[in-house]
């Protein structure tokens, strides 16, 4: 039985508590939040869980095996470092840390202490994203052309991070998993419309070694909610609409065909191919349930999580570079990866 | 009665012939196309229209008052210059010319010859775009935050121009009309996926002096057709979906509110305001009909067209700068406007 | 403080427990269910609520003021009668009873015991339905032409009632509230596709004294979920789509106009009028929260609920007549109302 | 070369003229319409087609092989009888005739004169309807449960027929082709909202020998346009949405499963099965083009058309019975078929 402690009982914490309470092999021993009224709410629902406003109570509790961190980004590094240092396994909200440097230090410390470090890239555990991964990996899309995502709505302003760190982080974690490719350069444009607040609208392009390209549109000030990703390949194309209730993934048997024209000296003829559309049935297990189970198993079996610290750090690297480009109106910035796969 | 000659009877030419045949005050006297089989088709439908494969037959025909040019972009400049020189009024397809330099020379020549030069920015004459212009101009959106458009589908590759010149030209002409603002810089990223072919996917950002920002996503290789523009202001926001049959324009009474929080020293509170949505009824006259009538009137009354050469040149300037940025992976390029309004 | 006891902790019971736990002025004292494992679940969440498998424990508990009944229809009458008889106020799930006769006896008993009897017609308390009521009552639709609803999906078969009693009951309760009219006749057709099971597909027509007509389509075996109601009037028309997240109600300024043609002797000219569409913002309070509060207030102040026993009985009358017509392949059956309003 | 004459150049006639002008093996020799201004329009486009206001000019013209009738329903019988009598093959708009008796007499006369009699059930020739036919015939839906269609919008009032004859005729012709089954009884309810005008809203149920059921909802006074058909089987289900541009047919791998419960004496357990959704690519040939070609071939080869007089008469039989039921508020009326297939 893995005993977990949760730090942060705001928006996401209650979901962690519910899932780790119900997953076989784990139980929630204690919850920490700085706002006592949240802890009152918790106790009304879960009277057996201990509560505290001081995270040290969790670190020093020898019965606690793992710490789940669901606080604002700026506090992730400090809380996670202390938890690892105290010998706890850690599951931290995305983005993993506020800077690349913090991420690198956290990875080192987790390795040194031999603790499991996992990042809560929840979407990676959804049926929809897993299906896209499968379609890409089995070559059903053919050679990849582009990855294009839109994630906009009238959303809560985050005061400590810009819209890329709040919204694009989801899409970058999905792309990292589905494409398994590292951008060689990024360029981002964006704007802040409220004085003194972070940028609320941004567009991010990722370049790759191949002629694959990725683009992300995120916006806190849109009148309608859109959650749509297009992935284009030369054999098939995907539309992933997360707002669809039952047909989130549509696979289009469409593409282009290339033929030499009558007069080969002059031009290649570009033709269009159209076919069936297909919406595969998706696994309906709640993503966080699957993820919670995975975290528990990784601890029990000493395995590396699917969304480990390396993955978390890759996403932070892109966010950091994008934020730099954003300040320079889209000037492209090179990305360097050690042992990069693509 | 204005006699018009049409050069180019491919995709768009038949629409010009139909409209100028039916608009009061004009008639189609002659049509020129290099492919004789197209002229055979024309004569089956319009036996009284003269046909030719040589544009000079139109220039030298003294009974012809105006020339409509519906040919590939690369030929616009040459055909339009000769027409103006021959004393004809000219309506030319978008983009007006293939370069800024061509555009400047064409404007000079049209001014010198005192001929009407109009660019066929058809969308400007639709009920939907006119309604957006009205909403912006009367201040109903408040201060403008952003203009975001998506125009993608599995579309015909153009061999002579990239996807910006083919698709974004529509959106730039709409933006020019609706916002009446000049970008101070542009940044564009994109990719060619078919060897030897122009870029088929592009993202363009336009920066302005204010904290307004515009972004355009165009793609010839998308599995689904999207024609959607969001315009955000601090009072209201618009969603313009050109694929909707009857509710193309939706106006959202949504926005943000700013309040000083309890502790003014620390932060401004950002709140959200939500209200009704409203889809105004739109004029249903065919855009090209309204535009044809406007061209005829401008000739008759010696007026400046709504989409004159200046407008056409502004759009070409942005396309040219965007194409340069595209080649540099999004490096922002400054735009300079004489007598700019914004 | 109103103490409530809940009978039935299956699909709907948990929602009642949650709401009556949180509404000011009420608390949940005890829950009864025949399946002990459900009570275990309850106690994990609400350790202070008493549990029992015997409803008599609730009837005889003098501290309990009101009983909420969320069990299958067949048990409603018996449970509600005993509760009223024991001096409890009652909130019963829809349909109120399994027969008109039961409904009449329950109303008599509630009146005799001077207890509040309320039926859980939840939709009546939604922002969407309240907005429709307002639009109809203030005459904004003009004279009413029709009410048409579709409620279909691949749904749970009910073993004890046909699809009308399970699904159309929602729409009849909405119609009763919004139109405030009594049908003068009903005709229903339908079919059972699974041997030994109730009818899973049905179409119900309600006739009225005026030239208003209502129609209901319900189906447990549809591949897609539809929740759509059209209400047509001579001035405006409503589309109510309950699956829309934020624009559930759309009001169309459309209708027909009647003019005498040139030759009045022969025919009336029917014209069409088209105008704006408008989606009013709706109250977002959870319907069951508003309803719970209303029940508590009715008890405290001795008021008649909006969805009282009379309303519940009207809906049961239509369901009973419709079921008779269903057995006769749509033969129309007259409805008789005492003191009917329409 | 089949020479055709067209009677009626209103809404549909121009489509017939265009298609029979372009189909190989046919040409349009003459067009008749009572309104001379329509003939002027025709001649502007097709100067070589003869025009007349008198249908006798077509009957007596020996060079004309076939007559296409695109006039109001009330005139179909008279015009078609005279055409057949004059030795012409006939293609008549739907509904074939205004009564069953007329239909029977027309069939007899066509048989006697050995002329091809075809009814213009255009939808039968669309890619979408042909795909549904294929799915049903090859057993992919399994045993059929229901056929449900909705065809509503703010539409043109027909002064001579009610909304069933104007709109449901499309769906009845589709159902006749796709299901190849004859209803054993019909029941229809509906209403007229404009004094002196035919019923503008109607609901029609068709009963069959099996536990298949069909239902049709048609309405001239709806605020939105809906063209949707659901076909449910025990193996798969279809949603046919004719307003979709590219995915008109969606096939759902959904259904119910039946298992004996633990205690077989008491009940059959109904389970749900869910799977992929699939939108097959459809043939994109214009339906009327395919139909025109078929008519020409039937004449040339002496074949029976797919939508022959028998088919047209079956649809008229249902419309006539439905109209009788409509007048009796849904009283079910038996249908009797000679040599019925289902």
PDB file of C-alpha atoms in Angstrom, chain D residues 1-6 20 25-30 50 58 61-68 88-89 295-296 299:
ATOM      1  CA  UNK D   1     -30.077  10.296 -79.805  1.00  0.00           C
ATOM      2  CA  UNK D   2     -33.147  10.697 -77.585  1.00  0.00           C
ATOM      3  CA  UNK D   3     -34.977  13.963 -78.143  1.00  0.00           C
ATOM      4  CA  UNK D   4     -36.749  15.199 -75.054  1.00  0.00           C
ATOM      5  CA  UNK D   5     -39.388  17.836 -74.518  1.00  0.00           C
ATOM      6  CA  UNK D   6     -39.760  19.466 -71.125  1.00  0.00           C
ATOM      7  CA  UNK D  20     -30.494  16.316 -70.550  1.00  0.00           C
ATOM      8  CA  UNK D  25     -27.309  10.325 -76.045  1.00  0.00           C
ATOM      9  CA  UNK D  26     -29.946  12.947 -75.370  1.00  0.00           C
ATOM     10  CA  UNK D  27     -30.767  16.485 -76.355  1.00  0.00           C
ATOM     11  CA  UNK D  28     -33.489  18.904 -75.351  1.00  0.00           C
ATOM     12  CA  UNK D  29     -35.586  19.716 -78.382  1.00  0.00           C
ATOM     13  CA  UNK D  30     -38.346  21.840 -76.885  1.00  0.00           C
ATOM     14  CA  UNK D  50     -37.714  25.484 -79.314  1.00  0.00           C
ATOM     15  CA  UNK D  58     -44.667  18.674 -77.859  1.00  0.00           C
ATOM     16  CA  UNK D  61     -43.860  16.718 -82.588  1.00  0.00           C
ATOM     17  CA  UNK D  62     -42.805  13.355 -84.045  1.00  0.00           C
ATOM     18  CA  UNK D  63     -39.119  14.092 -83.457  1.00  0.00           C
ATOM     19  CA  UNK D  64     -39.661  14.119 -79.695  1.00  0.00           C
ATOM     20  CA  UNK D  65     -39.140  10.719 -78.039  1.00  0.00           C
ATOM     21  CA  UNK D  66     -39.741  11.538 -74.408  1.00  0.00           C
ATOM     22  CA  UNK D  67     -41.530  14.097 -72.272  1.00  0.00           C
ATOM     23  CA  UNK D  68     -40.243  15.333 -68.918  1.00  0.00           C
ATOM     24  CA  UNK D  88     -43.847   9.410 -75.752  1.00  0.00           C
ATOM     25  CA  UNK D  89     -41.780   7.964 -72.931  1.00  0.00           C
ATOM     26  CA  UNK D 295     -33.780   7.235 -68.229  1.00  0.00           C
ATOM     27  CA  UNK D 296     -32.016   7.464 -71.582  1.00  0.00           C
ATOM     28  CA  UNK D 299     -35.551   3.980 -73.412  1.00  0.00           C
TER      29      UNK D 299
END
